[in-house]
XYZ file of C-alpha atoms in Angstrom:
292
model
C 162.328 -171.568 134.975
C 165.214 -170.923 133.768
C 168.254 -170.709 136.866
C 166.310 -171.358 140.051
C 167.639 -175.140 140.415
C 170.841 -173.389 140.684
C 170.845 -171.707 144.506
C 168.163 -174.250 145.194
C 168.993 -177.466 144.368
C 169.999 -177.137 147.647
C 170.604 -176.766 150.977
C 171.084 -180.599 150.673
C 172.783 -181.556 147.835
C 175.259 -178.361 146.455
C 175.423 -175.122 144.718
C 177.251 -172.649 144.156
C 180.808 -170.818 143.999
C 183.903 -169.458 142.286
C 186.846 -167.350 141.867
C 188.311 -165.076 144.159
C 189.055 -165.273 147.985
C 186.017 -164.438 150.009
C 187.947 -161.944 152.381
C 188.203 -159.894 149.937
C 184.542 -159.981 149.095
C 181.773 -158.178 150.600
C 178.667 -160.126 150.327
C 175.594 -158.362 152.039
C 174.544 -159.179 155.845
C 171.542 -157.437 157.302
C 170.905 -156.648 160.888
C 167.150 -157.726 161.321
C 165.920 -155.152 164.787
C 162.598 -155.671 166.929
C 162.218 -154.899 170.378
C 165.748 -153.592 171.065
C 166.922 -157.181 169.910
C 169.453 -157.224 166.713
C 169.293 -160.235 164.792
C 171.902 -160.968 161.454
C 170.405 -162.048 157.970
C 173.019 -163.418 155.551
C 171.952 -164.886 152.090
C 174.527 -167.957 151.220
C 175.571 -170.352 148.626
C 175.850 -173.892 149.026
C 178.788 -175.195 147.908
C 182.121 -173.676 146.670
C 185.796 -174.079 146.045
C 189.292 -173.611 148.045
C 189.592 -169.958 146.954
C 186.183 -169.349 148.705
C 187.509 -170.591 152.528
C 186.997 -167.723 154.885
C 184.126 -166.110 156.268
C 184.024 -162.350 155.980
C 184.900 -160.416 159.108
C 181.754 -158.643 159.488
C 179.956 -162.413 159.263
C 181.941 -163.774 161.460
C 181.343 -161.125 164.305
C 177.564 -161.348 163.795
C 177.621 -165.226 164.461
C 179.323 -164.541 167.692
C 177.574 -161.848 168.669
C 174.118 -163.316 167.787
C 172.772 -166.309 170.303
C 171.029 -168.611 167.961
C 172.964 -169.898 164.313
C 169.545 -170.305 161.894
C 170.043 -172.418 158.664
C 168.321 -174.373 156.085
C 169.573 -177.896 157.278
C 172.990 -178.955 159.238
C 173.861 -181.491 156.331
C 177.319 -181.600 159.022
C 175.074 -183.339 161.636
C 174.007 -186.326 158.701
C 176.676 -188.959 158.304
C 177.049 -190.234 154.721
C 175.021 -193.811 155.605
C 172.376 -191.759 157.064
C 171.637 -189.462 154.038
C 171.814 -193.189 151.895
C 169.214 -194.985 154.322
C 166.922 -191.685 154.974
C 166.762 -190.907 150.593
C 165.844 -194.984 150.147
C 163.272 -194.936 153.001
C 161.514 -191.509 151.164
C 161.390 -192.970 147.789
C 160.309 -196.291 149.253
C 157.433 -194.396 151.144
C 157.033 -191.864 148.305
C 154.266 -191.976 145.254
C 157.334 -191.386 143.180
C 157.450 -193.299 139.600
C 160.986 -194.874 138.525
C 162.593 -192.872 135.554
C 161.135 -194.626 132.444
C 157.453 -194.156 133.809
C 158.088 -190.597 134.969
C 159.485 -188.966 131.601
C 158.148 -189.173 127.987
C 160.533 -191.665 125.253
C 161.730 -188.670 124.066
C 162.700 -186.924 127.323
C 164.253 -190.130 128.371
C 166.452 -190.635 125.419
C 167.691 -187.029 126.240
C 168.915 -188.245 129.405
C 170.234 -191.274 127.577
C 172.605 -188.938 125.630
C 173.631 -187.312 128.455
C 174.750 -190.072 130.294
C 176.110 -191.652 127.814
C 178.378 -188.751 126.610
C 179.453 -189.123 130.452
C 180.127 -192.899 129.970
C 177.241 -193.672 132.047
C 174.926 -196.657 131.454
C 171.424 -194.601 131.857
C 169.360 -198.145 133.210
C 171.630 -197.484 136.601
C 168.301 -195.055 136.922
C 165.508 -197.065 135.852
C 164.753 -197.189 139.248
C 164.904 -194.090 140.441
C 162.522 -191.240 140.535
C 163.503 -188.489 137.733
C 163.705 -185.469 140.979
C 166.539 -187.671 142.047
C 168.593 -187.757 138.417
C 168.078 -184.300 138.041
C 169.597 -183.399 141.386
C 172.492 -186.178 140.160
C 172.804 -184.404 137.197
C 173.402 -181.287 138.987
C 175.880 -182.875 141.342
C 178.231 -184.140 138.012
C 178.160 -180.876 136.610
C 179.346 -179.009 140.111
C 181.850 -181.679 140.670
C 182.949 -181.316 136.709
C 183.859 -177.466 137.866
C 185.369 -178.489 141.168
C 182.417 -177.072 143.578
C 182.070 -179.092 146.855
C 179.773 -178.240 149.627
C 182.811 -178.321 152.137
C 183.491 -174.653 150.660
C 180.253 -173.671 150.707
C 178.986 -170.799 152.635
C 176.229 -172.784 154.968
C 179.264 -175.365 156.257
C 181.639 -172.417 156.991
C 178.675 -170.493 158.822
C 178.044 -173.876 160.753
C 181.563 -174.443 161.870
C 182.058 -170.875 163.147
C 179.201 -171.403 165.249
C 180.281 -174.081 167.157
C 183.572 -172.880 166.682
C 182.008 -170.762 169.231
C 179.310 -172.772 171.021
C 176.207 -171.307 169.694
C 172.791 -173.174 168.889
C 172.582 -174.334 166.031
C 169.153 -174.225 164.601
C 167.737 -175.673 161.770
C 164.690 -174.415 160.018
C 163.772 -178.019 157.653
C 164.097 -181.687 157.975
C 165.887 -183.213 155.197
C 162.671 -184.950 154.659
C 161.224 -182.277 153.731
C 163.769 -180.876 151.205
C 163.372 -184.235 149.795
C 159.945 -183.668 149.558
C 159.684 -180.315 147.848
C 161.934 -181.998 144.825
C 159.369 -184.587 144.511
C 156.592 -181.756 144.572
C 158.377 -180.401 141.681
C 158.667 -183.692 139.936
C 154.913 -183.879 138.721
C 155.772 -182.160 135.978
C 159.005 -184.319 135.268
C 159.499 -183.325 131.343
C 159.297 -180.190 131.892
C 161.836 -180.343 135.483
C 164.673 -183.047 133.567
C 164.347 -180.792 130.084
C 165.345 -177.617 131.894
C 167.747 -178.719 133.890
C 169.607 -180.773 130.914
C 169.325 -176.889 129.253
C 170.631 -175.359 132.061
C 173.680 -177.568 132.296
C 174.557 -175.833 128.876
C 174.930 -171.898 129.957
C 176.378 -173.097 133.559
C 179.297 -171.094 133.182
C 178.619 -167.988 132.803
C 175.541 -168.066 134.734
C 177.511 -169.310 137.682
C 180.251 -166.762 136.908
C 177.991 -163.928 136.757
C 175.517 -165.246 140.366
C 178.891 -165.223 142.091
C 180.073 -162.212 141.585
C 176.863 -160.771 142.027
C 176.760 -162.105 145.763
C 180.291 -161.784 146.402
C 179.714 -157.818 145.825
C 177.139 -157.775 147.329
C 174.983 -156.177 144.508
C 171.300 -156.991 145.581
C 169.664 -155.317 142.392
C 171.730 -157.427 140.045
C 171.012 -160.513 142.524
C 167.224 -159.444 142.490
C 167.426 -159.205 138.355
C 169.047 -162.693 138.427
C 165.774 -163.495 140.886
C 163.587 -162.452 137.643
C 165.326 -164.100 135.256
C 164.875 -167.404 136.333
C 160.814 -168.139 136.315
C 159.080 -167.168 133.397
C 154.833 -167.613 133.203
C 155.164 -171.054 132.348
C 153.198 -173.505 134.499
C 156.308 -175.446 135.746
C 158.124 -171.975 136.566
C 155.319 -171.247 138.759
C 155.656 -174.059 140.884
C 158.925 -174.302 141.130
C 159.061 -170.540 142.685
C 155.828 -171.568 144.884
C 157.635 -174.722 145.994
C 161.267 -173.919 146.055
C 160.796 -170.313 147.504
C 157.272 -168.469 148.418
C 155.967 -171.071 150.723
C 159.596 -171.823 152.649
C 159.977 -168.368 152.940
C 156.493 -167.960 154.730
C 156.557 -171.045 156.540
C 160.661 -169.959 157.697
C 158.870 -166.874 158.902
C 156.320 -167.188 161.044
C 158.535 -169.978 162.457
C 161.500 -167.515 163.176
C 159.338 -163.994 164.025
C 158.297 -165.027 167.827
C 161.497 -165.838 168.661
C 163.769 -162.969 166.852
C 162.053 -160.269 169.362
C 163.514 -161.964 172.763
C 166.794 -163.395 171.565
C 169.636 -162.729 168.977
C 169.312 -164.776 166.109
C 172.143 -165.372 163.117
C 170.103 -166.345 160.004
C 172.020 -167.738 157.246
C 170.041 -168.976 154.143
C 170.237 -168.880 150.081
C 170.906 -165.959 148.127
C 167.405 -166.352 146.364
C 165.499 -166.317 149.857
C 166.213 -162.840 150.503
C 164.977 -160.256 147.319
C 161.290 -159.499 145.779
C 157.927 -159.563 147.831
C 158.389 -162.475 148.978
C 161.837 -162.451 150.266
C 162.643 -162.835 153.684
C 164.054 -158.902 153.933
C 159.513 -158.241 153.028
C 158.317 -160.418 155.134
C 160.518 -159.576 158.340
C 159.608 -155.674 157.628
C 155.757 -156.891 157.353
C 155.743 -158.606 161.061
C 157.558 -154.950 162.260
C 161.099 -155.765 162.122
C 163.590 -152.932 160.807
C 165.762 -154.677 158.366
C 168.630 -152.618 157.657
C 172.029 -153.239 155.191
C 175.165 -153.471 157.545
């Protein structure tokens, strides 16, 4: 697995974003129809810079015309102490093993070099389970290229919504998302090695996602999709983890309700292309998912 961590390393914890103003992009929507009820499917990105402020016009006028606002997690509706106390409690609670037990010697003195090139004293994490450095890892790098989550697409979708009083649903616990890192941690060489090699090609691979979304250009989106599993072992799970099974369980969790009232579904990029995208499964329980 090559790019996944990079639209999912998510929801809670950043992503995503760059370059041009986003009213002058044209990201895709979908209206999502089922029993004469229209419902609005918009893949996102998590975090962004100032350029990016500014919901499309289109988006906008589907949150407000839709009764329901559907995303991953409200991170908004967390206060900073909150996030702090609930990640302690999970790792307290967790079978997680600190860093030194988790990783081979070799593995760890990777990180070691890392860190260090960052003037950072690697036994601050000797305590801490290895999903949680590699989703600190990520968080230097986006902060190293000036991405926040306050740009990001999920916060801007939130605001608007209550902008103009709609429910605000969310479709995980951040629990959970804090689960489904540790789920990916059993294989903890494999998930810190990739993600130090990833750091590497972040550039351009960011460069090229954006644009991607920002033009809306789902083939290129759904060849970025491919190119980040390969067969390995740990690439399986990751997709399993990070994608098929949320996309399922998000779902049959949505379905019921999106044929008696309007629902505005905003989610990442990634959850939306191949068989198991969310555009496949809505047409398989009879919706009519159609580009707007």
């Amino acid at each position: 697995m090559k790019h996944i961590l990079f639209f999912k390393l998510v929801s809670s914890f950043c992503l995503l974003l760059f370059f041009s103003t986003l009213s002058q992009a044209a990201p895709a929507l979908w209206s999502v129809e089922k029993n004469g009820v229209t419902s609005y499917l918009f893949g996102t990105v998590h975090v962004g810079d100032p350029s990016m402020q500014g919901l499309p016009g289109k988006v906008k006028s589907a949150i407000e015309q839709a009764e329901n606002t559907v995303v991953e997690l409200n991170m908004s509706a967390l206060s900073a102490f909150e996030i702090q106390t609930k990640t302690a409690a999970f790792i307290a609670n967790s079978n997680s093993r600190p860093l030194p037990l988790a990783v081979s010697q070799k593995v760890y003195k990777q990180l070691e070099a890392y860190f260090t090139k960052r003037g950072i004293n690697i036994a601050l994490f000797n305590s801490t389970p290895a999903w949680a450095v590699m989703l600190t890892i990520v968080q230097l790098e986006y902060q190293k290229a000036g991405l926040t989550d306050t740009y990001g697409i999920d916060k801007q979708v939130i605001a608007h919504a209550i902008k103009h009083k709609k429910n605000i649903k969310e479709l995980e616990l951040f629990e959970q998302q804090l689960e489904m890192f540790s789920q990916i941690a059993i294989m903890s060489d494999e998930m810190v090695t990739q993600t130090l090699s990833q750091m590497e090609e972040a550039d351009k691979f960011i460069k090229d996602m954006i644009e991607a979304w920002k033009t809306g250009d789902d083939a290129k989106l759904g060849k970025y999709y491919e190119l980040s599993f390969d067969d390995s072992k740990y690439a399986r799970l990751a997709e399993q983890v990070l994608v098929i099974d949320r996309n399922h369980t998000w779902v049959r969790t949505l379905a019921p309700n999106m044929g008696k009232t309007s629902h505005f579904i905003a989610v990442g990029a990634l959850h939306l292309p191949k068989q198991h995208g969310l555009i496949e499964l809505l047409k398989a329980q009879g919706f009519k998912v159609k580009r707007i």
